[in-house]
Amino acid sequence: MKINKRPLLTYMIVVIIVMVGLGILLAQLTRSYFINVFEERITVESEYVASYLKELSGNGQLTTNSLNDFSMQLNTGILLVSDQGEVIIDTLETLPMIQNDSKQSIITNIQLNEFPKRAGQLGEAVFYYPVQMNLEGVTGTLVVFSPVQSLADITKNIWLLIGFTLLLGIIAIFLVVFNVFSKYIRPIRSASKAATELAEGNYNARTFEGHFGEAGQLSRSINVLARNLHDMMSTKGMQETQLEAVINNMGNGLILIDEKGYILLVNKAFLESFGGIQKEYIGYLYHDAIPYPAIHETVQTIYMFEETISEKFALPVHIDRRHFEVTGAPIFSGNNKWKGIVLVFHDITEMKKLEQMRKDFVANVSHELKTPITSIRGFSETLLDGAMKDEAMMEQFMQIILKESGRLQSLIEDLLELSRVERDDFKLIVEEVELRNLLGELFPLIEHQADQKSIRLETSLDAEAEIQGDISRLKQVFLNLLTNAVNYTGETGLVQVSLQDHGESVTISIKDNGVGIPEEEISRIFERFYRVDKARSRNSGGTGLGLAIVKHIVEAHQGSIKVESEVNEGTTFAITLPKKFTND
């Protein structure tokens, strides 16, 4: 288990300082006490020695031997120096801790009257006390020296006791701190770390729960909080992911505007419809980011009336004109507080195109059917009114009726053919097709028509390319394009057919030097009944459905068709087909 050493060291240092301070104070107090005791004892001993010396002097027993025996018995040293500086008694030799130089220094100080007049200590283990006395008529200073070895032992024992007590204190403090850390500090620190990680967003953080008391309750509460936050954030993240997926993958554009007019959200469909990226919208005022007054008016209407509205309008988006149905609604919080508005953009451009295409189709079919029917009816009525009697006129009228009925039949057949190729269940009869042979079979069918206009047919079919496709449908495509090339090419014109092999695909190009197609009309030539030159088309016998059928058949073969044209210079149709047909 890892323990932070800083608080433990701090506690140890404090305890050591306190114990050392107490030891020093106790040692000083004890030392002072014993010094006072020894000083009192040496004072008493000095008085006793002075009395004893006077007694020995009075009995005539004051000899060197008796003084040495007396000093040894008391374990003291006696030094008597007269006021004239003469050493009368000297038993310091019985004290080995007093060196000769120290003794001489003491005698000199007494002779010079510089020796202390009160009890004192010499070194660490010798106490002394000076006494003025008169011995056998000689006045001098009596100094009694008493060694005290027990003082040093007492000091040593005090420090040993302090050291032992300090060691026990350190061990006790370590055990207490370790116990406190394990039961309180460590769980609190672990809980604090877990709480910090939770605050930083790591909802997988957990703390150890194997504690008791309030620390254990704190750990358990932190873990419960962490689990609840994890579950809540997981649920919230899942909901946000689902909501984001729904918003970004919904087919309609969506924009969210707050109560102050700032854009909070735009989805993927909105960006695809109007262009740009999110950072060009989010955080900006709606009238600065969206350059369409019609949308501004819709937003202002919702702000003004605070109700759901739905409007339709056309907007020039990039180079196209797109139609939208916009539904806008105000947003209110639970306490009915205004929060902003939401706009949903339904792109109805394709619907409008289909609707317009349907209208155009009905109008074109009606118009195309009306012309031959009117002609047939008119000439029939004329014949019935008596024109049949004129054989020349009757023959002329019958020729016109035949021609118009044939045109009517071609129109109906093309309509049926277009209906068949546009059906979802339209299928091709796929087989191996050798394109050079297929094109070669078509040239005789148009050579007569080309010869009538002195149009030259040039071919470049060197490549022997085989593809998978429907032979009859491919013949229909190329025959239609070759017929158009001859019909829209003037006298002595030129029609060129080429075949190129690209490995995985082939390209068949049909080029003429006829009237050409204006650039603005090229994108519409594959529409039903659309004619660049309506009068010229009708004169050529066209129904306006041929290129629409061609486009559907090429796309059914998983190919593509491109047109390049220039007015009075000619037109080139390039059809690219894959060699391998797949059933995707």
Coordinates of N, CA, C and O in Angstrom, one line a residue, residues 256-262 264 286 298-309 328-343:
L256 N -32.4 25.3 -36.4 CA -32.9 25.7 -35.1 C -32.3 27.1 -34.8 O -31.1 27.3 -34.8
I257 N -33.2 28.0 -34.4 CA -32.9 29.4 -34.1 C -33.3 29.7 -32.7 O -34.5 29.4 -32.3
D258 N -32.5 30.4 -31.9 CA -32.8 30.7 -30.6 C -33.7 31.9 -30.5 O -34.0 32.5 -31.5
E259 N -34.0 32.3 -29.2 CA -35.0 33.4 -29.1 C -34.4 34.8 -29.5 O -35.1 35.7 -29.8
K260 N -33.1 34.9 -29.6 CA -32.4 36.1 -30.1 C -32.1 36.1 -31.6 O -31.6 37.1 -32.1
G261 N -32.4 35.1 -32.3 CA -32.2 35.0 -33.7 C -30.9 34.4 -34.1 O -30.6 34.4 -35.3
Y262 N -30.2 33.8 -33.2 CA -28.9 33.1 -33.6 C -29.2 31.7 -33.9 O -30.0 31.0 -33.3
L264 N -28.6 27.9 -33.9 CA -28.1 26.9 -33.0 C -27.7 25.6 -33.7 O -26.8 24.9 -33.3
Y286 N -29.7 34.7 -38.2 CA -30.2 34.0 -39.3 C -30.3 34.8 -40.6 O -30.0 34.4 -41.7
T298 N -40.5 34.4 -43.3 CA -41.1 33.3 -42.6 C -40.7 33.3 -41.1 O -41.6 33.1 -40.2
V299 N -39.4 33.5 -40.8 CA -39.0 33.6 -39.5 C -39.6 34.7 -38.7 O -40.1 34.5 -37.5
Q300 N -39.7 35.9 -39.3 CA -40.3 37.0 -38.7 C -41.8 36.8 -38.4 O -42.3 37.2 -37.3
T301 N -42.4 36.1 -39.3 CA -43.9 35.8 -39.1 C -44.1 34.9 -37.8 O -45.0 35.1 -37.0
I302 N -43.2 33.9 -37.7 CA -43.3 33.0 -36.5 C -43.0 33.8 -35.3 O -43.7 33.6 -34.2
Y303 N -42.0 34.7 -35.3 CA -41.7 35.5 -34.1 C -42.8 36.4 -33.7 O -43.1 36.6 -32.6
M304 N -43.5 36.9 -34.8 CA -44.6 37.9 -34.5 C -45.8 37.2 -34.0 O -46.4 37.7 -33.0
F305 N -46.2 36.1 -34.6 CA -47.5 35.5 -34.2 C -47.4 34.3 -33.3 O -48.4 33.8 -32.7
E306 N -46.2 33.7 -33.1 CA -45.9 32.6 -32.2 C -46.8 31.4 -32.5 O -47.4 30.9 -31.6
E307 N -46.9 31.1 -33.8 CA -47.7 29.9 -34.2 C -47.1 29.2 -35.4 O -46.2 29.8 -36.0
T308 N -47.5 28.0 -35.6 CA -46.9 27.2 -36.6 C -47.5 27.7 -38.0 O -48.7 27.9 -38.1
I309 N -46.6 27.8 -38.9 CA -47.0 28.2 -40.3 C -46.3 27.3 -41.3 O -45.3 26.7 -41.0
G328 N -42.6 26.0 -40.2 CA -41.9 26.6 -39.0 C -42.8 26.6 -37.8 O -44.0 26.8 -37.9
A329 N -42.2 26.4 -36.6 CA -43.0 26.3 -35.4 C -42.1 26.9 -34.2 O -40.9 26.8 -34.2
P330 N -42.8 27.6 -33.3 CA -42.1 28.2 -32.1 C -41.8 27.1 -31.1 O -42.5 26.1 -31.1
I331 N -40.8 27.3 -30.3 CA -40.3 26.4 -29.3 C -40.5 27.0 -27.9 O -40.0 28.2 -27.7
F332 N -41.2 26.3 -27.0 CA -41.5 26.8 -25.7 C -40.9 25.8 -24.7 O -41.0 24.6 -24.9
S333 N -40.4 26.3 -23.6 CA -40.0 25.4 -22.5 C -41.1 24.9 -21.7 O -42.3 25.3 -21.9
G334 N -40.8 24.1 -20.6 CA -41.9 23.6 -19.8 C -42.7 24.6 -19.1 O -43.9 24.4 -18.9
N335 N -42.1 25.7 -18.7 CA -42.8 26.8 -18.1 C -43.3 27.9 -19.1 O -43.5 29.0 -18.7
N336 N -43.5 27.4 -20.3 CA -44.1 28.3 -21.4 C -43.2 29.5 -21.7 O -43.7 30.6 -22.0
K337 N -41.9 29.3 -21.5 CA -40.9 30.4 -21.8 C -40.4 30.2 -23.3 O -40.1 29.2 -23.7
W338 N -40.4 31.4 -24.0 CA -40.0 31.4 -25.4 C -38.5 31.0 -25.5 O -37.6 31.5 -24.9
K339 N -38.2 29.9 -26.3 CA -36.9 29.4 -26.5 C -36.3 29.6 -27.9 O -35.1 29.5 -28.1
G340 N -37.2 29.8 -28.9 CA -36.7 30.0 -30.3 C -37.7 29.4 -31.3 O -38.9 29.1 -30.9
I341 N -37.2 29.0 -32.5 CA -38.1 28.4 -33.5 C -37.3 27.4 -34.2 O -36.1 27.3 -34.2
V342 N -38.1 26.5 -34.9 CA -37.5 25.4 -35.7 C -38.1 25.5 -37.1 O -39.3 25.7 -37.2
L343 N -37.3 25.4 -38.1 CA -37.8 25.4 -39.5 C -37.4 24.0 -40.1 O -36.3 23.6 -40.0

